[in-house]
Coordinates of C-alpha atoms in Angstrom, one line a residue:
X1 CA -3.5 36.0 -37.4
X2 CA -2.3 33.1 -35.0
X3 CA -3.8 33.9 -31.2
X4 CA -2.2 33.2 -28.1
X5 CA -4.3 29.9 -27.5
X6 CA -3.1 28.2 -30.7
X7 CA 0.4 28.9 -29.8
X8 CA -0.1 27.7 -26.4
X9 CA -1.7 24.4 -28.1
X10 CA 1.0 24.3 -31.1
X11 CA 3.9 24.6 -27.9
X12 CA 2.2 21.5 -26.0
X13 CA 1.7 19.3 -28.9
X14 CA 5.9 20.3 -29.6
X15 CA 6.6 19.0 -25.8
X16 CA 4.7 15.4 -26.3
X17 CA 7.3 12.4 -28.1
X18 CA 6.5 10.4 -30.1
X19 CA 8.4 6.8 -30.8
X20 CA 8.2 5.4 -34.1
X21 CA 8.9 1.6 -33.3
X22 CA 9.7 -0.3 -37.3
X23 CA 12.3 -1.6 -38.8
X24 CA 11.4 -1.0 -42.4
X25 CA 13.3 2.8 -43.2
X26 CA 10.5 4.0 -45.9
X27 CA 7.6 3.8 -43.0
X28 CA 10.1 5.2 -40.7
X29 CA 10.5 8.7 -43.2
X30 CA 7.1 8.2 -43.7
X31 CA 5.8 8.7 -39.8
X32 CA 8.7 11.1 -39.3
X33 CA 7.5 13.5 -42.4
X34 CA 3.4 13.2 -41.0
X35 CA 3.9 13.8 -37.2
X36 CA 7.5 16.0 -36.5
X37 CA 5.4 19.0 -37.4
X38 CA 3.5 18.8 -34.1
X39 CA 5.4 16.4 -32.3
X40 CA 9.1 15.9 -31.1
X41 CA 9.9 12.3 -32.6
X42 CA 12.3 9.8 -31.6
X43 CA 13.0 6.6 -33.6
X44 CA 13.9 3.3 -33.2
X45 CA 14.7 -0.1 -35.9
X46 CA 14.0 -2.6 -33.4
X47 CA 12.3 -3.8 -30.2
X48 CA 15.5 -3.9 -28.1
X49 CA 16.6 -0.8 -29.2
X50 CA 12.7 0.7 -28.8
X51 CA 12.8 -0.9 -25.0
X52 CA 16.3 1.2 -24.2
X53 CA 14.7 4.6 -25.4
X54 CA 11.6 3.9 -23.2
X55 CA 13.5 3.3 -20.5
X56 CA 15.4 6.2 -20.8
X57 CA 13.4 8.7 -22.1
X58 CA 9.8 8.0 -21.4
X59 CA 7.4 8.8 -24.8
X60 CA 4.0 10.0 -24.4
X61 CA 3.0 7.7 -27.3
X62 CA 4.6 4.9 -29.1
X63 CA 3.8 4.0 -32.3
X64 CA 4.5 -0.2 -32.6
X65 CA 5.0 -2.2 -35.7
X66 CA 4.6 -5.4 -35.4
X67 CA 5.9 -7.6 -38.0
X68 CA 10.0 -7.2 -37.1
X69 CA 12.8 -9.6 -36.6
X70 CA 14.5 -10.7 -33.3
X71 CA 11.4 -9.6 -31.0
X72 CA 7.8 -8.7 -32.6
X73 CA 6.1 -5.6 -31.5
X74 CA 3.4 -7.6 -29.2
X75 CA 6.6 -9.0 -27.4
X76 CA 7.8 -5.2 -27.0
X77 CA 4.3 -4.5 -25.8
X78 CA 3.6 -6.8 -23.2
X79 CA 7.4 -5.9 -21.9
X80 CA 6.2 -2.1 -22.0
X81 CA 3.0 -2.9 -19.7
X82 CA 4.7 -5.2 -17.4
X83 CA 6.8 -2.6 -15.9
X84 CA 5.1 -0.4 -14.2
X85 CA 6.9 2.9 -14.3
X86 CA 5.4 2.7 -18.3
X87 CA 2.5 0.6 -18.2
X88 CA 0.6 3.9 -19.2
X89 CA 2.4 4.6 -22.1
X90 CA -0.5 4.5 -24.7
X91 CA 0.6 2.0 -27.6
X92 CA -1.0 2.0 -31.2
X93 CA 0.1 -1.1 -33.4
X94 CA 1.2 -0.4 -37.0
X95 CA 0.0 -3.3 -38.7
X96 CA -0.3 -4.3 -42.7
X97 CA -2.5 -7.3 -41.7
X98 CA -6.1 -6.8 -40.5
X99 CA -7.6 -9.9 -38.5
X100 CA -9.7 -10.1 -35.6
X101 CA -7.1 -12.5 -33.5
X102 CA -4.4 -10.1 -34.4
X103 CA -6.9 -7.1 -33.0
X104 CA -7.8 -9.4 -30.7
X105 CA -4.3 -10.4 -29.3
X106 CA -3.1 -6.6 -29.7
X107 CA -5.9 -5.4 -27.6
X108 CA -5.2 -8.2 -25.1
X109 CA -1.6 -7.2 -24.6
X110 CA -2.8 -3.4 -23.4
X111 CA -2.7 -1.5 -27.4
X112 CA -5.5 1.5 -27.4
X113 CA -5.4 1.1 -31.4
X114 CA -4.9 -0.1 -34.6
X115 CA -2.9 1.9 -37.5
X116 CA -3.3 0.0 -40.3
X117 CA -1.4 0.3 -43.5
X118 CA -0.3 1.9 -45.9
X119 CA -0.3 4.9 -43.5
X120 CA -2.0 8.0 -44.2
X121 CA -1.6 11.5 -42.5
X122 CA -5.2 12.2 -41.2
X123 CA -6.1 9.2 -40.1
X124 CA -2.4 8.8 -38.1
X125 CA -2.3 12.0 -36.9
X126 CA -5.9 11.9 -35.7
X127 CA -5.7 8.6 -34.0
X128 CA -2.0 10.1 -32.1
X129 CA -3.9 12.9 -30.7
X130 CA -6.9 11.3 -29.7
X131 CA -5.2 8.6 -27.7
X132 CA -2.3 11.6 -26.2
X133 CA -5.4 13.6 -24.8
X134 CA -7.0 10.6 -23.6
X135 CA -3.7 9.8 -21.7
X136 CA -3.5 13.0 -20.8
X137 CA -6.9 12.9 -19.2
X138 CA -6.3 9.5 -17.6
X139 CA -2.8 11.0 -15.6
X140 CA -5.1 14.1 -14.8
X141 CA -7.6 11.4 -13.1
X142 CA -5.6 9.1 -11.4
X143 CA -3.6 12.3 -9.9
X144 CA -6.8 13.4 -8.5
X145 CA -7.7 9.8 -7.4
X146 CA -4.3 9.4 -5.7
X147 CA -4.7 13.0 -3.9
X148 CA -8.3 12.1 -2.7
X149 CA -7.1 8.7 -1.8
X150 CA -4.2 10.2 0.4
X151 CA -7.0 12.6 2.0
X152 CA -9.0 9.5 3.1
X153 CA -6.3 8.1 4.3
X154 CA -5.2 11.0 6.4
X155 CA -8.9 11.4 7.6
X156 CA -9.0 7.5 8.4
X157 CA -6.2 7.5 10.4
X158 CA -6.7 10.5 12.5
X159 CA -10.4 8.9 13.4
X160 CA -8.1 5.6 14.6
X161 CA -5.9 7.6 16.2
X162 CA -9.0 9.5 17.7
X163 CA -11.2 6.3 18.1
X164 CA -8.1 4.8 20.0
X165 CA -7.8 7.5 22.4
X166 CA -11.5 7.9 23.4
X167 CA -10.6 3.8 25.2
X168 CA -8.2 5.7 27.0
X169 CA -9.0 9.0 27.9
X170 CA -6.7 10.1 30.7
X171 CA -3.5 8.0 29.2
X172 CA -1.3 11.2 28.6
X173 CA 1.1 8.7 25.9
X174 CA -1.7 7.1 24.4
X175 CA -1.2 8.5 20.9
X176 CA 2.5 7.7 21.0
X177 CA 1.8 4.7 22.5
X178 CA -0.9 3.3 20.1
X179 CA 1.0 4.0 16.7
X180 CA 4.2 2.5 18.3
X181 CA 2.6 -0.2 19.2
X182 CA 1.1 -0.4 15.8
X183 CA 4.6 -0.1 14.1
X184 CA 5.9 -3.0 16.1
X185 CA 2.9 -5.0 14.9
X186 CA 3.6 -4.3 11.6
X187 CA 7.1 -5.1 11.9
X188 CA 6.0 -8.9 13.3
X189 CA 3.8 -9.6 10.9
X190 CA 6.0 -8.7 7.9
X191 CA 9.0 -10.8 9.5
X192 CA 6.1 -13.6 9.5
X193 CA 5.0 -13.6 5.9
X194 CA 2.3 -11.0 5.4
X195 CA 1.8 -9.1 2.1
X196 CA 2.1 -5.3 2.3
X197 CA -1.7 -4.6 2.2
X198 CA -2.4 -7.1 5.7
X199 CA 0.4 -5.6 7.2
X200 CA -0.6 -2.2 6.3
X201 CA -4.7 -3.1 8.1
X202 CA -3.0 -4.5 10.8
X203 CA -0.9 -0.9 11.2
X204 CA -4.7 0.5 11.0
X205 CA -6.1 -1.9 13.2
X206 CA -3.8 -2.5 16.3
X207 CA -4.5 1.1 17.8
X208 CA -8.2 0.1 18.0
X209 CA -7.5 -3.0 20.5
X210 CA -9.1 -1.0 23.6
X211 CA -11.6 0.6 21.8
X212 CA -14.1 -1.0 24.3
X213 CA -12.5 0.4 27.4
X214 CA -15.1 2.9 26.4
X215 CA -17.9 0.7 27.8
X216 CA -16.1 0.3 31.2
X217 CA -17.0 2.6 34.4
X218 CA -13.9 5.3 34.9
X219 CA -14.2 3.6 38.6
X220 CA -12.9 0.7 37.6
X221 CA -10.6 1.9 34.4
X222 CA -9.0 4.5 36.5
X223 CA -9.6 2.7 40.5
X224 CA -6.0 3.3 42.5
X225 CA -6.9 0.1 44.3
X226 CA -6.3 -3.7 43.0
X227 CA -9.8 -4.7 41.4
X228 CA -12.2 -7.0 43.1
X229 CA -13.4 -10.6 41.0
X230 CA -16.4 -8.9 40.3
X231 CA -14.2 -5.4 39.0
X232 CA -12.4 -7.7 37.0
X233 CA -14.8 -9.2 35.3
X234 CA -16.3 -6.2 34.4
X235 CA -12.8 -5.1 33.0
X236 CA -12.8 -8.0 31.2
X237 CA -15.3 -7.6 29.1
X238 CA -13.9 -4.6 27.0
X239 CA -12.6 -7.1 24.5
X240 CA -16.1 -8.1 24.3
X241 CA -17.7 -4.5 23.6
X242 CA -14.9 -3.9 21.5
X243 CA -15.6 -6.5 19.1
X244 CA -19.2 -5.3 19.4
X245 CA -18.4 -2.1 18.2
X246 CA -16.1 -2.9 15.5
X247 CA -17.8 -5.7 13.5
X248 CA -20.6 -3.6 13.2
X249 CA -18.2 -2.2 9.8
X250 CA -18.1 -4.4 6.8
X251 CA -14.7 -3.0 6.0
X252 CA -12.0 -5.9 6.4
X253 CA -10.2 -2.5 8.2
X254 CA -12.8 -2.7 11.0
X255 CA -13.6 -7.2 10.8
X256 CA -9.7 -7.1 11.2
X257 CA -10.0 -4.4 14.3
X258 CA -12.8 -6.5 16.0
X259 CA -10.9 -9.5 15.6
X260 CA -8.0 -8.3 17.7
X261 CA -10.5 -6.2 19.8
X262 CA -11.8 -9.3 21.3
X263 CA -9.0 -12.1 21.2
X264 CA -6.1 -9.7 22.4
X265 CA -6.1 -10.9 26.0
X266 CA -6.0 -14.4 25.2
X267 CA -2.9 -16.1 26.2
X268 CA -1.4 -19.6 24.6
X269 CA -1.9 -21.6 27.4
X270 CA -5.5 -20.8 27.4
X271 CA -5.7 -18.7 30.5
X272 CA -6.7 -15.5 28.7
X273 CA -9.7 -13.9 28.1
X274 CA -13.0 -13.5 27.0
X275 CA -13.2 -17.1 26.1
X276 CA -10.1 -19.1 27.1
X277 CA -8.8 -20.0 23.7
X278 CA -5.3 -21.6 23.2
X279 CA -2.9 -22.0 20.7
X280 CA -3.4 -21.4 17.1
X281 CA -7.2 -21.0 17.6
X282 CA -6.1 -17.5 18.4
X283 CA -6.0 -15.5 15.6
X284 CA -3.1 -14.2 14.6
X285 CA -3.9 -11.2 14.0
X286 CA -4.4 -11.2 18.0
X287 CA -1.4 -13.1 18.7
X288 CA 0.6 -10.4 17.2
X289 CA -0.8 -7.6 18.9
X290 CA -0.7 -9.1 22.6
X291 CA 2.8 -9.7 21.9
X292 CA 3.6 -5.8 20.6
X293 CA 1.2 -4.2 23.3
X294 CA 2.9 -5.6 26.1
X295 CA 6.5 -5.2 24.8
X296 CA 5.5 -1.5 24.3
X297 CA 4.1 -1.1 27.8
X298 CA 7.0 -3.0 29.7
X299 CA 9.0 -0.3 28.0
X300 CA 7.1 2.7 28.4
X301 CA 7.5 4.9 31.2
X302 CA 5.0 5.9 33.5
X303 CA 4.1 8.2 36.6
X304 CA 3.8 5.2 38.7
X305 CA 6.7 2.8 37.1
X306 CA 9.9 3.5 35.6
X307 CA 10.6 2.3 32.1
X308 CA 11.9 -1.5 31.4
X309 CA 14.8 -1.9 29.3
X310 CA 14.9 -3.5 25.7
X311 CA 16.3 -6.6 27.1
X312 CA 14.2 -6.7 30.4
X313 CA 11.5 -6.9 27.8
X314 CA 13.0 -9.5 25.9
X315 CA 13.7 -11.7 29.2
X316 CA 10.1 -11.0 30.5
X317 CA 8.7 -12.1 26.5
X318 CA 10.9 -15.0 26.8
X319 CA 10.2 -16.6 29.3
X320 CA 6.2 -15.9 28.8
X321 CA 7.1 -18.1 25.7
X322 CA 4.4 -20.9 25.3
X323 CA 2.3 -19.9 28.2
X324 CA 1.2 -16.0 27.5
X325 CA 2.4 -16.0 24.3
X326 CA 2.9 -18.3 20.6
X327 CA 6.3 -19.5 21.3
X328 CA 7.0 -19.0 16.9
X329 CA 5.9 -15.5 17.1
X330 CA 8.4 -15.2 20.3
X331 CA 11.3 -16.2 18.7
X332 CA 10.6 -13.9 15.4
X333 CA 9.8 -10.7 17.3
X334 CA 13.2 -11.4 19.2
X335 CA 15.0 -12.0 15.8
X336 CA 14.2 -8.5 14.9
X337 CA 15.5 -7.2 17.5
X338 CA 17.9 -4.0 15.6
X339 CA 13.8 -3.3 14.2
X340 CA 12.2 -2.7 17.3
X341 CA 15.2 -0.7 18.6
X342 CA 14.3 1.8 15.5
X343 CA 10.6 1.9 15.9
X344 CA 11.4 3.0 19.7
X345 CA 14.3 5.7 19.0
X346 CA 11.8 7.3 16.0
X347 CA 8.6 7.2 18.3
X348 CA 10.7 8.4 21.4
X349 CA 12.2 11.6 19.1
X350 CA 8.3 12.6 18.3
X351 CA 7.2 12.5 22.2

């Protein structure tokens, strides 16, 4: 009598496809006759015609001759793990001849196995449902991996976003302030040139510019009165406990963080702060985010100033062009102008 397990195992197998990929009809019936049984099967008498059906249809497991007119099975292979949206597609070469460079070359394209022929029924149907449950087992895994990665990533951010707001304890908009300030960083250096993964640290990064505020008196952070020299020194030395804080990491997240931490408040001209650098021995990375941070806070409102307009901003960035700030960067934050206004109008709907 059949149980309830081995029909929920016979109904699973019947879900998975299977492409037979060959161009010779009697190996076609062949594979049809061993694996429709168990499997639903879909067919195909050449590589261009195999490529369409993948596209389309997405197989769990594609069977791949190799020896066929107009395009050869490695050629539909290495088309099949270029694209990524079926890169996992398991592929088992069907193959009459049986040398290691053709193993060799198979296995360097992305195949999981060799089917060699003439075909038999155990041996193909073992080596299909070995390599379906070992894909199987690979999706479940790199589900898991994405799901934990996307926890991390949540957890890393809200320790920026917390790490960031410890500099500035009493700033009532410093959340809004920091991640809108990131965005705008983010949108620079992507107008610049930066893959997706800097831009993406330098999203991670930017809110962590004040992080040592922490190591200033609240006197002086928070003193209604314009600071002495000797205030102001103090004052400036957050950049410098900031980078001391950072670099301690060995996560280019944090070297990237520290690196902006301490050259933030340098200007072009060389007037800045902590060490007077000018010009491109600023790092970017710092250029970028004196640029963003003071856009964002001419155009932030607070208790004790009203809020600048987008093109008071502008003027103000302008004409600090070549003196506060890298006169290239100037003119590609202002040529990005309709991307800022978006960045503003979605943080200004969350606060």
């Amino acid at each position: 009598m059949t149980n309830i397990a081995e029909i929920d195992s016979k109904m699973q197998l019947q879900d998975k496809r299977v492409l037979i990929v060959d161009d010779v009809p009697r190996n076609i019936d062949l594979l049809k006759d061993i694996l429709s049984e168990r499997y639903q099967v879909q067919i195909a008498k050449s590589g261009k015609v195999a490529l369409d059906i993948i596209e389309r249809t997405m197989p769990d497991i594609i069977l791949l001759d190799i020896m066929m007119p107009d395009m050869n099975g490695f050629e539909v292979c290495e088309k099949v793990k270029a694209n990524p949206k079926t890169a996992d597609i398991p592929v088992i070469f069907l193959t009459a001849v049986t040398d290691a460079q053709h193993e060799q070359k198979g296995f360097d394209l992305g195949c999981v196995d060799f089917i060699t022929k003439p075909i038999t029924p155990l041996t193909t149907l073992s080596r299909v449902a070995t390599h379906l449950k070992l894909a199987e087992d690979n999706l479940r895994n790199k589900r898991i991996i994405e799901h934990r990665t996307r926890e991390l990533d949540d957890a890393l951010e809200s320790a920026i976003g917390m790490l960031g707001e410890v500099s500035q304890l009493n700033d009532t908009d410093t959340g809004v302030h920091m991640w809108r300030m990131a965005d705008y960083c983010a949108a620079l250096a992507k107008e610049i040139g930066w893959d997706d993964a800097k831009v993406e640290l330098l999203k991670l990064a930017a809110p962590l510019h004040d992080t040592g505020k922490v190591g200033i008196p609240h006197a002086i952070l928070k003193s209604p009165n314009k600071l002495t020299e000797d205030e102001w020194e103090i004052m400036r030395q957050h950049t410098v406990i900031g980078h001391q804080i950072l670099i301690k990491s060995e996560a280019p997240l944090f070297k990237l963080a520290a690196e902006v931490a301490l050259a933030h408040h340098e200007k072009w001209d060389g007037s800045g702060y902590p060490y007077g650098l000018s010009g491109k021995d600023i790092p970017e990375s710092a250029r970028i985010v004196s640029i963003a941070d003071v856009f964002d806070a001419l155009t932030m409102e607070r208790a004790y100033k009203r809020n600048w307009s987008i093109e008071e901003a502008f003027d103000y960035i302008r004409q600090s062009s070549n003196a506060h700030f890298d006169p290239e960067l100037v003119e590609r934050f202002l040529s990005i102008e309709d991307e800022l206004r978006k960045i503003k109008d979605k943080w200004s709907a969350v606060h």
